[in-house]
Structure formats: structure tokens, C-alpha cells
Amino acid sequence: MLDFDVPNSDAQHIRTAGRDVLSLALIDARNQTLRWIAAFEQALGPELRPRAAAAPGAELPPLWLLGRIGWYAEHWIARNVQRQRGARADAAHAKLASILPDADRLFGPASLEALRRGEQALPMLQVIRQYLVEQLETTLELLDGARPDAGGSVDDALYFYRLALFHEDARREDFAVLAQASGLDTGLVGAPATPSTQRAPLLFPATRWRLGSEPGTGFAFDDEQWAHEIALPEFEIDAQPVSWAQFGEFVEDGGYDERAHWSEAGWAWLTHEARRTPRYVDQMRQGVLQHRFGKLVRVPLAQPALHLAWYEAEAWCRWAGRRLPSEVEWEAAAVQGASRGWRWGDVAEWTATTFRPYPGYPHELDRSAAEAGPDPTGSVAALASGACKAVRGASFATAPRLRHPKRRGFARPERDAGFVGFRSCSV
């Protein structure tokens, strides 16, 4: 079992991995993808059409996700004549033709919206599978010969291979979200671990924290660039995410009925959804009964609460006299608290921070941020408008290579289909 109390070694190592390790990782990621597709095919048929009753969170059809994986890697590697330049590449530079006819229309930036509007159909499953076979073969061949260009570095030369790997790894969690929303037990994902003890909150002294990734330390997602110093006052933060037992007290106390606990936007969401418990929960009195991958199960109360909207996390904090942590508090605690009982990796976690690029980042979040987190249906425009909240950490469904304390995610505050919970800070 992975030790989630410290940053995962796989996630640290893969960001600086060389060609041989990357080659094996790309093959492993593709094998994981194909296992998910095989499970969906068995449950849903070759069209991989999610069940009509699927809850919000099933907006990403598995057939489109599969094609998108191949398109994304091909777009940035085989079709990208500037791939050796890495992050210095011009994102707008013309790309070579795809090996799949009409690939940009089928799986490019505007394809999902066109698919939702019924304006396009997807190729057959076997066509997309063959596309991925050919794409991966080409990617591995190019990786074998990847070398820095004049003035570049090894990290530049390998940047897009690492990016394609992490993009495919991130889709694994999307498949899990879709399986949960569709009520499918694929057998490919488990459940959050159950902590053996409830750990006391941790107190961290005031400091100046370097938020984000440092240049020259390997791969960094666009939205992690670059580290910048922030004055961080003393703060106290939960050592682990809020549990079902803790959230259940809020429900038992009438938390979903008391207007005072909710922001104006949160109350409007709650009223519209007519929500009485978190998504997928049937009962919260005398225990928690929750639908997990098509089965109604009794959930251990010590497990972290999940499938929560940001509004629900915010309301719990108001009820408890606490608050959500900022991004910088979460990151500082995750890095500094590894030896003090800090626990993460069971659920991704809401923060109080509005998701935006870090100061001084010179480009749009055009390569990775718009698909990096638990709400990959979001857009760069939504991020720029301040409509999304920052999500940190990782869930039990997150690929180990992505469990890095610097990695950022985002979601709109009403989203509750992902494996997202929260922890709190003292006010």
C-alpha cells in the first residue's frame, strides 16, 4: 500500500525521469487506459454509451476520452515540429497532419461541445483503438531519439512526453468518476483508506513559503509555474480530511436546513438541487449508506467524506466555526507535515482559493491546466473568470505518478461528482 503521509516517490521521480523510464511509464499508462475501456465495453457495449441515468460527472463519454488521449499525445509530440523546445514551444505554431482523418474536429479543443450539441459522431471503437496503437508506436520511436535542441535542456526535450504521460494518467480518474456516476463496478478502483486514528490538528509557525514549482527541477505543469514567495502567518490545519463522522454531525444538526451556514451562492445551489445529503448518499443518520460503483454500501465513519461540492465544504466550516485552507496553507502543510502525521491521498481537497495562474506566468494555461484536475470539462475562459476553486491533493483513484504536493487542480464550486472532500483550518 502507498504511504500517503509523504509525497509519493513515483510522483517525484517521474518528473525528472529519462527516456527509458518514460518509455515504460507511457506503456503502463496505455495498458491502464485499455483496461478501463475493456471494462466499459463489457458493461456498455462497443459504443461505450453511458447509462441515461448517469449523474452529472458523466459528461465525458469514454469513447471521446479514449480518442482524446491519442489526439493529445499526437498533437504535442508527433505533430509538433517544435517538440524539442519543450515549454518554450509556440503553442500556436502550425501542426503536422494527424494519422487519423479529421482528428482535430473529432477530438480537438471544440470537439466535446460539438459532441454534446449532437453536431458530430465519434468513430467506431476499433478505429480509435487502432489510432492509439499507431500513435503510441510513433511516440515511443520519437522518444528514443529525443535530444535537446541548441540552447535547450534534457527537460525541454522530454517535456511533451512527460506532459502526454500525465494527461493520460489524469484520464484514469475521469474513467473512475464516470464509472461511479454510471453505477458500474469495473473492479479497477477501490475506496478511500480508513484511518486507524483521528489525528489532532497541526500548528505551523509563520514563515515565508515558496508556492509553486521551482525552475530547473524537472517537469512542472503550466499552473505550477513558477515558485514565488508568500508571507504565511501562523495557522492550524486538520491533519487529515474531514471524516463522514464529522460531516454527519453537521447533517444531524440540520446543517442543510440552516440558511446561516450557507453563502448566497451556496444556498441558491442547495435550493436548486434540493439536496439533503451529499451526492450518492442515501442515509446519514445512524451511519452512512452510499452508492459506490453501483452498490449501496455502509461506509466506515472514519473515512473521509467525499463527493462534496465546495458549497457544502464551506457550509460545514461555517457551522464548525472553522474555515477552508488557502492553497498556500495546504501546500506548506503537505510538504512540512510529512513527519508530523499529515495525511493526504484519500480524497482530493477543496481550498478557499480561487484558481488563477501564478503571478508572472506569461502565457495562457494552454497545455495542461485545463485538463489537470477533477473538472476537466472546465475551460481556460472559466479559469480566467474566477469561476473555479483550487483543488489540492489526490484521491484514491488518482494515478500514483500524479500524487505530487505541488500539483494543482480546479473545479467549479457546484461540482460534486469527483472524489473530492476537504479539511479545515482554525479561524
Coordinates of C-alpha atoms in Angstrom, one line a residue:
M1 CA 0.0 0.0 0.0
L2 CA 1.2 3.5 -0.8
D3 CA 2.3 5.7 2.1
F4 CA 0.2 8.8 1.6
D5 CA 1.7 10.6 4.6
V6 CA 4.7 11.7 2.4
P7 CA 4.9 12.9 -1.1
N8 CA 4.8 9.8 -3.4
S9 CA 8.2 8.8 -4.7
D10 CA 6.8 7.9 -8.1
A11 CA 5.4 11.4 -8.5
Q12 CA 8.8 12.9 -7.5
H13 CA 10.9 10.7 -9.7
I14 CA 8.8 10.7 -12.9
R15 CA 9.1 14.5 -13.2
T16 CA 12.9 14.1 -13.9
A17 CA 12.8 10.6 -15.4
G18 CA 14.8 9.9 -18.5
R19 CA 13.8 8.3 -21.8
D20 CA 13.9 4.6 -20.6
V21 CA 11.7 5.2 -17.6
L22 CA 9.4 7.4 -19.6
S23 CA 9.0 4.8 -22.3
L24 CA 8.0 2.2 -19.7
A25 CA 5.6 4.6 -18.0
L26 CA 3.9 5.5 -21.3
I27 CA 3.3 1.8 -22.0
D28 CA 2.0 1.3 -18.5
A29 CA -0.4 4.3 -18.8
R30 CA -1.7 2.9 -22.1
N31 CA -2.3 -0.5 -20.6
Q32 CA -4.2 1.1 -17.7
T33 CA -6.3 3.0 -20.2
L34 CA -7.1 -0.1 -22.2
R35 CA -8.2 -2.0 -19.1
W36 CA -10.7 0.7 -18.4
I37 CA -12.0 0.7 -21.9
A38 CA -12.4 -3.0 -21.9
A39 CA -14.4 -2.8 -18.6
F40 CA -16.7 -0.1 -20.1
E41 CA -17.1 -2.1 -23.3
Q42 CA -18.2 -5.2 -21.3
A43 CA -20.7 -3.1 -19.3
L44 CA -21.9 -0.7 -22.0
G45 CA -21.3 -2.3 -25.4
P46 CA -18.9 -1.2 -28.1
E47 CA -20.4 2.3 -28.4
L48 CA -19.4 2.8 -24.7
R49 CA -22.6 4.9 -24.2
P50 CA -23.1 5.8 -20.5
R51 CA -26.4 4.9 -19.0
A52 CA -29.1 7.6 -19.3
A53 CA -29.5 7.7 -15.6
A54 CA -25.9 8.7 -15.0
A55 CA -25.4 11.6 -12.7
P56 CA -23.6 14.8 -13.5
G57 CA -19.9 13.8 -13.8
A58 CA -20.6 11.6 -16.8
E59 CA -20.2 14.4 -19.3
L60 CA -17.0 13.0 -20.7
P61 CA -18.0 10.0 -22.9
P62 CA -15.4 7.2 -22.5
L63 CA -15.2 6.8 -26.3
W64 CA -14.3 10.5 -26.6
L65 CA -11.9 10.3 -23.7
L66 CA -10.1 7.4 -25.4
G67 CA -9.7 9.3 -28.6
R68 CA -8.7 12.5 -26.8
I69 CA -5.8 10.6 -25.1
G70 CA -4.4 9.7 -28.5
W71 CA -5.1 13.1 -30.0
Y72 CA -3.4 15.0 -27.1
A73 CA -0.2 13.0 -27.3
E74 CA -0.1 13.1 -31.1
H75 CA -0.8 16.9 -31.1
W76 CA 2.0 17.8 -28.8
I77 CA 4.6 15.1 -29.9
A78 CA 4.3 13.6 -33.4
R79 CA 2.5 16.6 -35.0
N80 CA 4.5 19.2 -33.1
V81 CA 7.6 20.3 -35.1
Q82 CA 8.8 22.3 -32.0
R83 CA 8.6 19.4 -29.6
Q84 CA 12.3 19.6 -28.8
R85 CA 11.8 23.1 -27.4
G86 CA 9.5 21.8 -24.7
A87 CA 7.8 24.6 -22.7
R88 CA 9.5 27.1 -25.0
A89 CA 7.5 25.9 -28.0
D90 CA 5.0 28.2 -29.6
A91 CA 1.6 26.6 -28.8
A92 CA 0.0 28.4 -31.9
H93 CA 2.6 27.1 -34.3
A94 CA 1.0 25.0 -37.2
K95 CA 0.9 21.3 -36.6
L96 CA 1.5 18.5 -39.0
A97 CA -1.4 16.4 -40.2
S98 CA -2.8 13.6 -38.0
I99 CA -2.7 9.9 -38.9
L100 CA -6.5 9.9 -38.1
P101 CA -8.5 11.8 -40.7
D102 CA -10.4 14.8 -39.2
A103 CA -8.8 14.2 -35.7
D104 CA -8.9 17.9 -34.8
R105 CA -12.6 18.1 -35.4
L106 CA -13.2 14.8 -33.5
F107 CA -11.0 15.3 -30.5
G108 CA -9.6 18.8 -30.6
P109 CA -10.4 21.8 -28.3
A110 CA -14.0 22.3 -29.6
S111 CA -14.9 18.7 -30.1
L112 CA -16.6 18.0 -26.8
E113 CA -19.0 20.9 -27.1
A114 CA -19.9 19.8 -30.6
L115 CA -20.5 16.3 -29.5
R116 CA -22.8 17.5 -26.7
R117 CA -24.8 19.5 -29.2
G118 CA -25.2 16.5 -31.4
E119 CA -23.2 18.0 -34.2
Q120 CA -20.8 15.2 -34.7
A121 CA -20.5 11.4 -34.2
L122 CA -17.4 9.6 -33.0
P123 CA -15.6 6.8 -34.9
M124 CA -16.1 3.2 -34.0
L125 CA -14.2 1.8 -31.0
Q126 CA -11.9 -0.3 -33.1
V127 CA -10.9 2.7 -35.2
I128 CA -9.9 4.7 -32.1
R129 CA -8.1 1.7 -30.6
Q130 CA -6.0 1.4 -33.8
Y131 CA -5.3 5.1 -33.8
L132 CA -3.9 4.8 -30.2
V133 CA -1.8 1.8 -31.3
E134 CA -0.2 3.8 -34.1
Q135 CA 0.1 7.0 -32.0
L136 CA 1.9 5.2 -29.2
E137 CA 4.3 3.4 -31.6
T138 CA 5.3 6.8 -33.1
T139 CA 5.6 8.4 -29.7
L140 CA 8.0 5.8 -28.4
E141 CA 10.1 6.0 -31.6
L142 CA 10.4 9.7 -31.3
L143 CA 11.2 9.5 -27.6
D144 CA 14.1 7.1 -28.3
G145 CA 15.7 9.9 -30.4
A146 CA 14.7 12.9 -28.3
R147 CA 17.6 15.2 -27.7
P148 CA 17.8 18.9 -26.7
D149 CA 18.0 21.5 -29.5
A150 CA 20.5 24.3 -29.5
G151 CA 20.2 26.2 -26.3
G152 CA 17.8 23.6 -24.8
S153 CA 17.9 21.1 -22.0
V154 CA 17.1 17.5 -21.4
D155 CA 13.9 18.7 -19.6
D156 CA 13.0 20.6 -22.7
A157 CA 13.4 17.6 -25.0
L158 CA 11.3 15.4 -22.7
Y159 CA 8.7 18.0 -21.7
F160 CA 5.9 16.9 -24.0
Y161 CA 6.5 13.2 -23.4
R162 CA 6.0 13.8 -19.7
L163 CA 3.0 16.0 -20.4
A164 CA 1.3 13.3 -22.5
L165 CA 2.0 10.7 -19.8
F166 CA 0.4 12.9 -17.1
H167 CA -2.5 13.7 -19.3
E168 CA -3.2 10.0 -19.8
D169 CA -2.7 9.3 -16.1
A170 CA -5.3 12.0 -15.3
R171 CA -7.9 10.5 -17.5
R172 CA -7.8 7.3 -15.4
E173 CA -9.5 9.3 -12.6
D174 CA -12.1 10.6 -15.2
F175 CA -12.9 7.0 -16.0
A176 CA -13.4 6.2 -12.3
V177 CA -15.7 9.3 -11.9
L178 CA -17.7 8.1 -14.9
A179 CA -18.0 4.6 -13.5
Q180 CA -19.3 6.0 -10.2
A181 CA -21.7 8.3 -12.0
S182 CA -23.0 5.4 -14.2
G183 CA -23.2 2.8 -11.3
L184 CA -20.6 0.5 -12.9
D185 CA -18.4 -1.8 -10.8
T186 CA -15.3 -2.3 -13.0
G187 CA -13.1 -3.7 -10.3
L188 CA -10.4 -1.3 -11.3
V189 CA -10.6 1.1 -8.4
G190 CA -11.0 0.6 -4.7
A191 CA -12.1 3.1 -2.0
P192 CA -10.5 5.6 0.4
A193 CA -8.5 4.1 3.1
T194 CA -9.9 4.1 6.7
P195 CA -7.6 5.9 9.1
S196 CA -6.9 3.9 12.3
T197 CA -6.9 7.1 14.5
Q198 CA -8.2 10.6 14.4
R199 CA -5.1 12.8 14.5
A200 CA -5.1 16.2 16.2
P201 CA -4.8 19.4 14.0
L202 CA -1.3 20.6 13.3
L203 CA 0.0 24.1 14.1
F204 CA 2.5 25.6 11.7
P205 CA 4.5 28.8 12.6
A206 CA 4.6 31.9 10.5
T207 CA 7.0 31.6 7.5
R208 CA 7.8 32.7 4.0
W209 CA 6.7 29.9 1.7
R210 CA 7.7 29.3 -1.9
L211 CA 4.4 28.4 -3.5
G212 CA 4.7 26.5 -6.8
S213 CA 7.4 24.6 -8.6
E214 CA 11.0 25.8 -8.9
P215 CA 12.6 26.2 -12.3
G216 CA 15.2 23.6 -13.2
T217 CA 13.7 20.9 -11.0
G218 CA 12.1 18.8 -13.8
F219 CA 8.6 18.9 -15.2
A220 CA 6.1 21.4 -13.9
F221 CA 2.5 21.9 -15.1
D222 CA 1.7 25.3 -16.5
D223 CA -0.3 26.2 -13.5
E224 CA 2.6 25.4 -11.1
Q225 CA 4.9 28.0 -12.7
W226 CA 6.7 29.4 -11.0
A227 CA 7.5 29.3 -7.4
H228 CA 7.0 32.7 -5.7
E229 CA 7.5 33.7 -2.1
I230 CA 4.4 34.4 0.1
A231 CA 4.4 35.6 3.7
L232 CA 2.4 32.9 5.5
P233 CA 1.1 33.7 9.0
E234 CA 0.8 31.0 11.7
F235 CA -2.0 28.6 11.1
E236 CA -3.6 25.5 12.4
I237 CA -4.9 22.9 10.0
D238 CA -6.5 19.5 10.2
A239 CA -4.0 16.6 10.0
Q240 CA -6.4 14.7 7.7
P241 CA -9.6 15.4 5.7
V242 CA -13.0 15.8 7.4
S243 CA -14.5 12.4 8.0
W244 CA -18.0 11.1 7.5
A245 CA -18.4 11.1 11.3
Q246 CA -17.6 14.8 11.4
F247 CA -19.7 15.7 8.4
G248 CA -22.6 13.6 9.8
E249 CA -22.7 15.8 12.8
F250 CA -23.4 18.8 10.6
V251 CA -26.2 16.9 8.9
E252 CA -27.7 15.7 12.2
D253 CA -27.7 19.3 13.4
G254 CA -29.8 20.4 10.5
G255 CA -26.9 21.8 8.5
Y256 CA -28.8 21.5 5.2
D257 CA -31.7 23.5 6.6
E258 CA -30.0 26.4 8.3
R259 CA -29.6 29.3 5.9
A260 CA -26.9 31.0 8.2
H261 CA -24.4 28.3 7.3
W262 CA -24.5 28.9 3.6
S263 CA -23.3 31.7 1.3
E264 CA -25.8 33.3 -1.0
A265 CA -24.5 31.3 -4.0
G266 CA -24.3 28.1 -1.9
W267 CA -27.9 28.5 -0.7
A268 CA -29.1 29.1 -4.3
W269 CA -27.3 25.9 -5.3
L270 CA -28.7 23.9 -2.4
T271 CA -32.2 25.1 -3.1
H272 CA -32.0 24.3 -6.8
E273 CA -30.6 20.8 -6.1
A274 CA -33.0 20.1 -3.2
R275 CA -30.0 18.5 -1.6
R276 CA -30.4 16.9 1.9
T277 CA -27.1 14.9 1.9
P278 CA -24.0 14.7 -0.2
R279 CA -24.3 13.1 -3.7
Y280 CA -24.7 9.4 -3.8
V281 CA -25.7 9.2 -0.1
D282 CA -29.0 7.5 0.8
Q283 CA -28.8 7.8 4.6
M284 CA -26.7 9.7 7.1
R285 CA -28.4 9.1 10.3
Q286 CA -27.1 6.2 12.4
G287 CA -24.4 5.7 9.8
V288 CA -23.7 6.5 6.2
L289 CA -25.2 4.5 3.3
Q290 CA -23.7 5.5 0.0
H291 CA -23.9 4.2 -3.6
R292 CA -20.4 3.3 -4.7
F293 CA -19.9 2.0 -8.2
G294 CA -23.5 0.6 -8.4
K295 CA -23.6 -0.9 -4.9
L296 CA -25.2 0.5 -1.8
V297 CA -22.6 0.1 1.0
R298 CA -22.3 1.1 4.6
V299 CA -19.3 3.5 4.8
P300 CA -16.9 3.5 7.7
L301 CA -17.4 6.7 9.6
A302 CA -13.7 7.3 9.9
Q303 CA -13.3 7.5 6.1
P304 CA -13.0 11.0 4.6
A305 CA -16.3 12.5 3.3
L306 CA -16.3 12.8 -0.4
H307 CA -18.4 13.8 -3.4
L308 CA -18.9 17.2 -1.8
A309 CA -19.4 20.5 -3.6
W310 CA -17.3 23.4 -2.5
Y311 CA -20.5 25.0 -1.1
E312 CA -21.0 22.0 1.2
A313 CA -17.4 22.2 2.4
E314 CA -17.8 26.0 3.0
A315 CA -21.1 25.5 4.9
W316 CA -19.6 22.8 7.2
C317 CA -16.7 25.1 8.0
R318 CA -19.1 27.9 9.0
W319 CA -21.1 25.5 11.1
A320 CA -18.0 24.2 12.8
G321 CA -16.5 27.7 13.4
R322 CA -13.6 26.9 11.1
R323 CA -12.6 27.8 7.5
L324 CA -11.2 26.2 4.4
P325 CA -7.4 26.4 4.0
S326 CA -5.8 28.5 1.3
E327 CA -3.7 26.9 -1.4
V328 CA -0.5 28.1 0.2
E329 CA -1.5 26.8 3.6
W330 CA -2.4 23.4 2.1
E331 CA 0.9 23.1 0.2
A332 CA 3.0 24.3 3.1
A333 CA 1.4 21.8 5.4
A334 CA 1.6 18.9 2.9
V335 CA 5.4 19.5 2.5
Q336 CA 6.3 20.3 6.1
G337 CA 3.9 18.0 7.8
A338 CA 5.1 14.7 6.4
S339 CA 6.8 13.7 9.6
R340 CA 4.1 15.1 11.9
G341 CA 1.1 12.9 10.9
W342 CA -0.2 14.9 7.9
R343 CA -2.3 12.5 5.8
W344 CA -3.3 13.1 2.2
G345 CA -4.1 11.0 -0.9
D346 CA -7.5 9.5 0.1
V347 CA -9.6 12.4 -1.4
A348 CA -8.7 15.5 -3.4
E349 CA -9.4 18.6 -1.3
W350 CA -11.2 21.9 -1.8
T351 CA -9.4 25.1 -0.8
A352 CA -10.6 28.6 -0.2
T353 CA -8.5 29.9 -3.1
T354 CA -9.9 31.0 -6.5
F355 CA -7.9 29.2 -9.2
R356 CA -5.8 31.5 -11.2
P357 CA -2.3 31.4 -12.9
Y358 CA 0.5 32.3 -10.5
P359 CA 1.9 35.8 -10.7
G360 CA 4.1 36.5 -13.6
Y361 CA 3.1 33.5 -15.7
P362 CA 3.4 34.8 -19.2
H363 CA 1.1 32.5 -21.2
E364 CA -2.4 31.2 -21.1
L365 CA -2.8 27.9 -19.3
D366 CA -3.0 26.3 -22.7
R367 CA -1.2 23.0 -22.4
S368 CA -2.1 21.3 -19.1
A369 CA -4.2 23.3 -16.6
A370 CA -7.5 23.0 -18.4
E371 CA -7.3 19.2 -18.2
A372 CA -5.3 18.8 -15.0
G373 CA -7.9 18.5 -12.2
P374 CA -11.1 16.9 -11.2
D375 CA -13.1 19.1 -13.5
P376 CA -11.5 18.6 -16.9
T377 CA -14.7 19.9 -18.6
G378 CA -13.7 23.4 -17.5
S379 CA -12.2 25.9 -19.9
V380 CA -9.4 28.4 -19.8
A381 CA -12.1 31.1 -20.0
A382 CA -13.8 29.7 -16.9
L383 CA -10.5 29.8 -15.1
A384 CA -9.7 33.3 -16.2
S385 CA -13.1 34.5 -15.0
G386 CA -12.6 33.3 -11.5
A387 CA -15.4 30.7 -11.7
C388 CA -13.3 27.8 -10.3
K389 CA -11.9 27.0 -6.9
A390 CA -8.4 25.4 -6.5
V391 CA -8.4 21.7 -5.5
R392 CA -5.3 20.2 -4.0
G393 CA -4.0 16.7 -3.1
A394 CA -5.1 13.4 -4.7
S395 CA -7.8 10.8 -4.3
F396 CA -7.7 7.0 -4.0
A397 CA -8.5 7.0 -7.8
T398 CA -5.6 9.3 -8.8
A399 CA -2.7 7.6 -10.6
P400 CA 0.4 7.4 -8.3
R401 CA 2.5 9.4 -10.7
L402 CA 0.2 12.4 -10.2
R403 CA 0.3 12.4 -6.4
H404 CA 2.6 15.3 -6.0
P405 CA 2.2 18.1 -3.4
K406 CA 2.8 20.9 -6.0
R407 CA 0.1 19.6 -8.4
R408 CA -2.9 21.9 -8.7
G409 CA -6.5 21.1 -9.8
F410 CA -9.6 23.1 -10.1
A411 CA -13.4 22.7 -10.2
R412 CA -16.5 24.8 -10.3
P413 CA -17.9 25.2 -6.7
E414 CA -21.1 23.2 -7.6
R415 CA -19.2 20.2 -8.8
D416 CA -19.7 17.1 -6.6
A417 CA -19.2 14.1 -8.9
G418 CA -15.4 13.9 -8.3
F419 CA -13.7 12.2 -5.4
V420 CA -13.3 15.5 -3.5
G421 CA -13.5 16.3 0.2
F422 CA -11.9 18.9 2.3
R423 CA -10.0 19.7 5.6
S424 CA -10.4 22.8 7.7
C425 CA -8.3 25.5 9.5
S426 CA -8.9 27.4 12.7
V427 CA -10.3 30.9 12.1

